[in-house]
Short mmCIF file of C-alpha atoms and ligand atoms in Angstrom, two decimals:
data_model
loop_
_atom_site.label_atom_id
_atom_site.label_comp_id
_atom_site.label_asym_id
_atom_site.label_seq_id
_atom_site.Cartn_x
_atom_site.Cartn_y
_atom_site.Cartn_z
CA UNK A 681 -7.74 -64.95 -71.68
CA UNK A 682 -3.90 -64.94 -71.59
CA UNK A 683 -2.39 -62.04 -69.61
CA UNK A 684 -0.46 -59.67 -71.85
CA UNK A 685 2.24 -57.32 -70.65
CA UNK A 686 3.36 -54.21 -72.48
CA UNK A 687 7.21 -54.31 -72.42
CA UNK A 688 9.26 -51.79 -74.40
CA UNK A 689 6.94 -51.46 -77.31
CA UNK A 690 5.66 -55.00 -77.54
CA UNK A 691 2.75 -56.98 -75.94
CA UNK A 692 4.12 -60.24 -74.55
CA UNK A 693 2.68 -63.07 -72.45
CA UNK A 694 3.40 -62.76 -68.75
CA UNK A 695 5.97 -65.66 -68.78
CA UNK A 696 7.92 -63.88 -71.50
CA UNK A 697 7.79 -60.44 -69.93
CA UNK A 698 11.40 -60.42 -68.57
CA UNK A 699 13.94 -57.66 -68.07
CA UNK A 700 17.71 -57.80 -67.68
CA UNK A 701 19.42 -58.45 -64.33
CA UNK A 702 21.45 -55.35 -65.28
CA UNK A 703 18.34 -53.15 -65.27
CA UNK A 704 18.95 -50.28 -62.85
CA UNK A 705 15.32 -50.43 -61.66
CA UNK A 706 16.30 -53.73 -60.15
CA UNK A 707 19.93 -52.99 -59.19
CA UNK A 708 19.24 -49.62 -57.59
CA UNK A 709 15.53 -48.97 -57.53
CA UNK A 710 16.30 -46.34 -60.16
CA UNK A 711 12.86 -45.71 -61.64
CA UNK A 712 9.34 -44.59 -61.09
CA UNK A 713 5.88 -46.03 -61.21
CA UNK A 714 2.15 -45.34 -61.16
CA UNK A 715 -0.69 -47.50 -59.89
CA UNK A 716 -4.11 -46.87 -61.55
CA UNK A 717 -7.42 -48.49 -61.29
CA UNK A 718 -10.22 -49.17 -63.76
CA UNK A 719 -13.91 -49.30 -63.05
CA UNK A 720 -16.39 -50.86 -65.51
CA UNK A 721 -14.04 -50.61 -68.50
CA UNK A 722 -12.82 -47.07 -67.74
CA UNK A 723 -9.48 -45.89 -66.28
CA UNK A 724 -10.06 -43.52 -63.39
CA UNK A 725 -8.03 -40.28 -63.31
CA UNK A 726 -5.75 -41.29 -66.12
CA UNK A 727 -4.60 -37.68 -66.84
CA UNK A 728 -3.67 -37.15 -63.18
CA UNK A 729 -1.61 -40.32 -63.15
CA UNK A 730 0.12 -39.26 -66.31
CA UNK A 731 0.93 -35.84 -64.78
CA UNK A 732 2.39 -37.36 -61.63
CA UNK A 733 4.47 -39.86 -63.66
CA UNK A 734 5.97 -37.01 -65.73
CA UNK A 735 6.65 -34.93 -62.63
CA UNK A 736 8.38 -37.93 -60.99
CA UNK A 737 10.45 -38.50 -64.17
CA UNK A 738 11.46 -34.84 -64.27
CA UNK A 739 12.68 -34.97 -60.69
CA UNK A 740 14.88 -38.00 -61.25
CA UNK A 741 16.02 -36.84 -64.73
CA UNK A 742 14.49 -39.86 -66.40
CA UNK A 743 13.42 -40.14 -70.01
CA UNK A 744 9.96 -41.65 -70.54
CA UNK A 745 10.50 -43.35 -73.92
CA UNK A 746 7.03 -42.53 -75.28
CA UNK A 747 5.21 -39.21 -75.75
CA UNK A 748 2.36 -38.59 -73.39
CA UNK A 749 -0.13 -39.40 -76.09
CA UNK A 750 1.58 -42.65 -77.11
CA UNK A 751 1.92 -43.74 -73.50
CA UNK A 752 -1.77 -43.16 -72.90
CA UNK A 753 -2.50 -45.21 -76.03
CA UNK A 754 -0.27 -48.05 -74.74
CA UNK A 755 -2.01 -48.01 -71.39
CA UNK A 756 -5.43 -48.13 -73.02
CA UNK A 757 -4.31 -50.87 -75.41
CA UNK A 758 -2.84 -52.99 -72.57
CA UNK A 759 -6.03 -52.62 -70.60
CA UNK A 760 -8.18 -53.56 -73.63
CA UNK A 761 -6.07 -56.63 -74.54
CA UNK A 762 -6.41 -57.96 -70.99
CA UNK A 763 -10.13 -57.53 -71.01
CA UNK A 764 -10.87 -56.91 -67.37
CA UNK A 765 -13.63 -54.38 -66.58
CA UNK A 766 -12.37 -53.72 -63.10
CA UNK A 767 -8.62 -53.98 -62.59
CA UNK A 768 -5.35 -52.54 -61.53
CA UNK A 769 -2.81 -50.97 -63.93
CA UNK A 770 0.86 -50.58 -63.08
CA UNK A 771 3.07 -48.38 -65.19
CA UNK A 772 6.86 -48.74 -64.50
CA UNK A 773 9.67 -46.78 -66.01
CA UNK A 774 13.27 -47.61 -65.01
CA UNK A 775 16.58 -46.12 -65.96
CA UNK A 776 17.14 -49.19 -68.13
CA UNK A 777 19.96 -51.69 -68.66
CA UNK A 778 23.42 -50.44 -67.58
CA UNK A 779 26.49 -51.89 -66.05
CA UNK A 780 27.19 -52.67 -62.40
CA UNK A 781 28.04 -49.09 -61.43
CA UNK A 782 25.49 -46.43 -60.43
CA UNK A 783 26.37 -44.53 -63.59
CA UNK A 784 22.92 -43.59 -65.04
CA UNK A 785 24.60 -42.36 -68.24
CA UNK A 786 25.56 -45.94 -69.12
CA UNK A 787 21.88 -46.80 -69.31
CA UNK A 788 21.21 -46.18 -72.99
CA UNK A 789 17.42 -46.43 -72.94
CA UNK A 790 14.72 -46.49 -70.26
CA UNK A 791 12.71 -49.68 -69.69
CA UNK A 792 8.95 -49.24 -69.83
CA UNK A 793 6.38 -51.83 -68.89
CA UNK A 794 2.68 -51.85 -68.17
CA UNK A 795 0.95 -54.57 -66.17
CA UNK A 796 -2.77 -55.06 -66.04
CA UNK A 797 -3.98 -57.45 -63.41
CA UNK A 798 -6.88 -58.29 -61.13
CA UNK A 799 -7.15 -55.96 -58.22
CA UNK A 800 -6.48 -57.28 -54.78
CA UNK A 801 -8.79 -55.67 -52.27
CA UNK A 802 -8.90 -55.30 -48.55
CA UNK A 803 -11.70 -57.64 -47.32
CA UNK A 804 -15.15 -56.02 -47.06
CA UNK A 805 -15.09 -56.52 -43.31
CA UNK A 806 -12.51 -53.71 -42.86
CA UNK A 807 -14.58 -51.30 -44.88
CA UNK A 808 -17.53 -51.96 -42.60
CA UNK A 809 -15.75 -52.02 -39.27
CA UNK A 810 -12.66 -49.94 -39.88
CA UNK A 811 -8.98 -50.71 -39.46
CA UNK A 812 -6.85 -50.69 -36.29
CA UNK A 813 -3.44 -49.28 -37.12
CA UNK A 814 -0.29 -48.22 -35.32
CA UNK A 815 2.61 -45.70 -35.57
CA UNK A 816 5.94 -47.30 -36.36
CA UNK A 817 9.58 -46.22 -35.94
CA UNK A 818 10.58 -46.14 -39.60
CA UNK A 819 10.18 -42.57 -40.95
CA UNK A 820 8.92 -41.37 -44.29
CA UNK A 821 11.32 -39.75 -46.73
CA UNK A 822 11.77 -36.08 -46.41
CA UNK A 823 12.23 -33.45 -49.09
CA UNK A 824 15.87 -33.30 -47.84
CA UNK A 825 16.62 -36.64 -49.31
CA UNK A 826 14.08 -37.96 -51.80
CA UNK A 827 11.03 -35.73 -52.23
CA UNK A 828 8.04 -37.75 -51.03
CA UNK A 829 6.02 -36.58 -53.93
CA UNK A 830 8.17 -38.69 -56.26
CA UNK A 831 6.60 -42.14 -56.77
CA UNK A 832 9.93 -43.86 -57.12
CA UNK A 833 10.88 -47.56 -57.08
CA UNK A 834 12.46 -46.98 -53.65
CA UNK A 835 9.85 -48.12 -51.22
CA UNK A 836 12.10 -49.76 -48.63
CA UNK A 837 11.30 -47.52 -45.76
CA UNK A 838 7.53 -47.88 -46.50
CA UNK A 839 8.06 -51.67 -46.65
CA UNK A 840 9.93 -51.66 -43.38
CA UNK A 841 7.12 -49.65 -41.81
CA UNK A 842 4.66 -52.28 -43.13
CA UNK A 843 6.75 -55.10 -41.64
CA UNK A 844 6.87 -53.26 -38.29
CA UNK A 845 3.06 -53.04 -38.36
CA UNK A 846 2.67 -56.66 -39.35
CA UNK A 847 5.12 -57.84 -36.63
CA UNK A 848 2.89 -56.16 -34.12
CA UNK A 849 -0.19 -57.76 -35.61
CA UNK A 850 -1.56 -54.74 -37.56
CA UNK A 851 -2.29 -54.29 -41.32
CA UNK A 852 -1.17 -50.77 -41.80
CA UNK A 853 1.33 -48.33 -40.31
CA UNK A 854 1.37 -44.48 -39.73
CA UNK A 855 4.68 -43.05 -40.67
CA UNK A 856 5.98 -39.91 -39.05
CA UNK A 857 8.51 -37.43 -40.41
CA UNK A 858 11.77 -36.71 -38.55
CA UNK A 859 10.09 -33.96 -36.53
CA UNK A 860 7.58 -36.46 -35.36
CA UNK A 861 4.54 -35.24 -37.31
CA UNK A 862 2.19 -37.42 -39.17
CA UNK A 863 2.87 -37.91 -42.90
CA UNK A 864 0.73 -40.79 -44.21
CA UNK A 865 0.59 -44.56 -44.17
CA UNK A 866 2.77 -46.98 -46.20
CA UNK A 867 0.71 -46.80 -49.43
CA UNK A 868 -2.22 -44.46 -48.48
CA UNK A 869 -2.76 -40.86 -47.43
CA UNK A 870 -4.34 -40.14 -44.09
CA UNK A 871 -7.27 -37.83 -43.12
CA UNK A 872 -9.06 -36.96 -39.91
CA UNK A 873 -12.44 -35.33 -39.28
CA UNK A 874 -12.30 -32.83 -36.47
CA UNK A 875 -15.50 -30.93 -35.55
CA UNK A 876 -16.86 -31.41 -39.02
CA UNK A 877 -13.63 -30.24 -40.64
CA UNK A 878 -11.69 -32.64 -42.81
CA UNK A 879 -7.91 -32.40 -42.22
CA UNK A 880 -4.87 -33.89 -43.88
CA UNK A 881 -1.15 -33.17 -43.57
CA UNK A 882 0.28 -30.93 -46.33
CA UNK A 883 2.49 -32.99 -48.70
CA UNK A 884 5.56 -31.07 -47.64
CA UNK A 885 5.33 -32.85 -44.29
CA UNK A 886 6.25 -35.95 -46.17
CA UNK A 887 3.25 -37.40 -48.05
CA UNK A 888 2.79 -38.53 -51.63
CA UNK A 889 0.57 -36.13 -53.60
CA UNK A 890 -2.07 -38.78 -53.74
CA UNK A 891 -4.64 -38.75 -56.47
CA UNK A 892 -7.38 -40.20 -54.27
CA UNK A 893 -6.38 -37.54 -51.62
CA UNK A 894 -6.95 -34.82 -54.16
CA UNK A 895 -10.26 -36.38 -55.30
CA UNK A 896 -11.45 -36.55 -51.61
CA UNK A 897 -10.54 -32.87 -51.14
CA UNK A 898 -12.57 -31.94 -54.21
CA UNK A 899 -15.47 -34.13 -53.09
CA UNK A 900 -15.47 -32.56 -49.61
CA UNK A 901 -15.64 -29.06 -51.12
CA UNK A 902 -18.54 -30.11 -53.39
CA UNK A 903 -20.37 -31.43 -50.28
CA UNK A 904 -19.70 -28.12 -48.47
CA UNK A 905 -17.45 -29.80 -45.89
CA UNK A 906 -14.58 -27.60 -44.83
CA UNK A 907 -11.07 -29.03 -45.74
CA UNK A 908 -7.79 -27.93 -44.24
CA UNK A 909 -4.28 -29.12 -45.05
CA UNK A 910 -2.82 -28.86 -41.61
CA UNK A 911 0.22 -30.18 -39.73
CA UNK A 912 -1.01 -33.05 -37.63
CA UNK A 913 0.56 -34.76 -34.62
CA UNK A 914 -0.44 -38.14 -33.16
CA UNK A 915 -2.36 -36.10 -30.47
CA UNK A 916 -4.60 -34.77 -33.27
CA UNK A 917 -5.22 -38.24 -34.66
CA UNK A 918 -6.12 -39.72 -31.19
CA UNK A 919 -8.61 -36.87 -30.53
CA UNK A 920 -10.26 -36.88 -33.97
CA UNK A 921 -13.88 -37.68 -34.48
CA UNK A 922 -13.16 -39.84 -37.48
CA UNK A 923 -10.09 -41.09 -39.38
CA UNK A 924 -9.64 -42.59 -42.83
CA UNK A 925 -7.04 -43.59 -45.38
CA UNK A 926 -7.14 -42.95 -49.13
CA UNK A 927 -5.46 -44.67 -52.02
CA UNK A 928 -6.17 -45.89 -55.58
CA UNK A 929 -6.27 -49.52 -54.33
CA UNK A 930 -7.85 -49.10 -50.92
CA UNK A 931 -10.18 -46.22 -51.97
CA UNK A 932 -11.50 -44.89 -48.69
CA UNK A 933 -10.71 -46.95 -45.66
CA UNK A 934 -12.01 -46.11 -42.25
CA UNK A 935 -9.70 -46.25 -39.12
CA UNK A 936 -11.21 -46.86 -35.81
CA UNK A 937 -8.21 -47.41 -33.51
CA UNK A 938 -4.70 -45.83 -33.50
CA UNK A 939 -1.96 -46.94 -31.04
CA UNK A 940 -4.62 -48.44 -28.82
CA UNK A 941 -6.72 -45.24 -28.66
CA UNK A 942 -10.31 -45.52 -29.99
CA UNK A 943 -11.12 -42.89 -32.62
CA UNK A 944 -14.37 -41.09 -31.87
CA UNK A 945 -17.01 -43.67 -30.96
CA UNK A 946 -15.04 -46.47 -32.56
CA UNK A 947 -17.60 -46.82 -35.42
CA UNK A 948 -17.32 -45.69 -39.02
CA UNK A 949 -18.47 -42.08 -38.94
CA UNK A 950 -21.04 -40.09 -40.96
CA UNK A 951 -18.57 -37.95 -42.81
CA UNK A 952 -16.62 -40.98 -44.08
CA UNK A 953 -19.87 -42.49 -45.28
CA UNK A 954 -20.87 -39.35 -47.11
CA UNK A 955 -17.45 -38.91 -48.80
CA UNK A 956 -17.36 -42.68 -49.58
CA UNK A 957 -20.66 -42.69 -51.34
CA UNK A 958 -19.75 -39.54 -53.35
CA UNK A 959 -16.45 -41.32 -54.31
CA UNK A 960 -18.29 -44.45 -55.39
CA UNK A 961 -20.58 -42.30 -57.63
CA UNK A 962 -17.61 -40.57 -59.17
CA UNK A 963 -15.69 -43.79 -60.09
CA UNK A 964 -18.87 -45.16 -61.65
CA UNK A 965 -19.41 -42.10 -63.82
CA UNK A 966 -15.94 -40.81 -64.75
CA UNK A 967 -12.93 -42.24 -66.59
CA UNK A 968 -11.28 -43.02 -69.89
CA UNK A 969 -12.97 -45.81 -71.71
CA UNK A 970 -10.86 -48.80 -73.12
CA UNK A 971 -13.48 -51.47 -73.79
N1 PXG B 1953 1.02 -42.69 -50.30
C1 PXG B 1953 1.90 -43.52 -50.81
C2 PXG B 1953 3.30 -43.69 -50.25
C3 PXG B 1953 1.56 -44.39 -51.87
O1 PXG B 1953 2.46 -45.19 -52.46
C4 PXG B 1953 -0.65 -43.31 -51.83
C5 PXG B 1953 -0.19 -42.60 -50.82
C6 PXG B 1953 -2.01 -43.15 -52.40
O2 PXG B 1953 -1.95 -42.44 -53.64
P1 PXG B 1953 -3.01 -42.49 -54.77
O3 PXG B 1953 -2.53 -41.64 -55.86
O4 PXG B 1953 -3.14 -43.94 -55.19
O5 PXG B 1953 -4.28 -42.04 -54.21
C7 PXG B 1953 0.22 -44.32 -52.38
C8 PXG B 1953 -0.26 -45.28 -53.50
C9 PXG B 1953 -1.32 -50.47 -54.23
C10 PXG B 1953 -0.18 -49.59 -54.16
O6 PXG B 1953 -1.16 -51.70 -54.47
C11 PXG B 1953 -0.34 -48.20 -54.10
C12 PXG B 1953 0.80 -47.43 -54.03
C13 PXG B 1953 2.00 -48.07 -53.97
C14 PXG B 1953 2.16 -49.41 -54.03
C15 PXG B 1953 1.05 -50.18 -54.12
O7 PXG B 1953 -2.44 -50.01 -54.10
N2 PXG B 1953 0.73 -46.07 -54.03
#
């Protein structure tokens, strides 16, 4: 089946899905996005992704060219046209085509596109054995510059952090804030398990308000596991019993070594396994149907 992209109100083949070189999403990273996932013909947490997209748009004073209902229909239609049962959905809204100055008011209409594609997964080996990750020098955005809750098209510092990890031979990086506290990884939130309590940094420390993060917090509460949003230093990570990352793409990824320190006994822990099987059950049973 030919891949179809939603672009400004039309469904076009991938080769024809082109935007202007004057688009401010490209020239300045002036825009926002969402990454969603589908399981067995259903989009997981669609309403939550819509809410976050609208909150990001509000923060950067960006018009989303469709009503919430019409955007949801466009997302469902794009997913349906592409026909995958399990896939990745990317929604992107940019300031649109302008001139070469920053001037956002010269951009007469926002650009909106929706891509549905096969999902690229971490190999199964890492879910079984866990990742080894490191802390890197490039810091996460702070609310003093660009609020980290905004899922904007400016990912350069996260990309630099990823490059720093890769240069050192690792797949993922922990990013600190300017006070040196843990925020999250480059595209995933971070959690630890400490004496049977699940802990994750509050978003004001510099983390995206991750939808998988919120889902894991809800799952933990249902499983009667205590959850705390708590400021974490590297010290807390090194001395944790378990550590894991969460994201729409990665789902729940165990971490077994950080900056050369083995976490707990170096094996994927019980709490991770419990939360992970509850998450798997949830994605199999929930979601908005499109097929
Ligand atoms: N933190 C950051 C900085 C992110 O970009 C997450 C956490 C996890 O959030 P969710 O809502 O997905 O639980 C993200 C996720 C991908 C991909 O390919 C994901 C993100 C960005 C770019 C690519 O999975 N964002």
